C-alpha positions as semicolon CSV with decimal commas, in nm:
position;residue;x (nm);y (nm);z (nm)
1;M;-0,183;-0,994;1,509
2;V;-0,367;-1,064;1,186
3;K;-0,558;-0,790;1,177
4;G;-0,335;-0,537;1,259
5;L;-0,053;-0,722;1,001
6;F;-0,325;-0,674;0,774
7;I;-0,374;-0,316;0,804
8;A;-0,029;-0,267;0,763
9;W;-0,012;-0,443;0,435
10;E;-0,324;-0,239;0,322
11;K;-0,150;0,078;0,379
12;G;0,233;-0,067;0,241
13;F;-0,028;-0,181;-0,143
14;K;-0,160;0,206;-0,174
15;R;0,154;0,343;-0,054
16;I;0,289;0,086;-0,378
17;E;-0,025;0,172;-0,566
18;V;0,085;0,547;-0,510
19;E;0,366;0,533;-0,638
20;C;0,313;0,342;-0,933
21;D;0,041;0,584;-1,035
22;N;0,358;0,925;-0,999
23;A;0,596;0,694;-1,200
24;L;0,316;0,699;-1,508
25;L;0,282;1,051;-1,515
């Protein structure tokens, strides 16, 4: 359960990071 939660968090973090990069551009 914890591992799955970490994977979901990592995916969400990467998605937010991409959105921030797009906002800067």
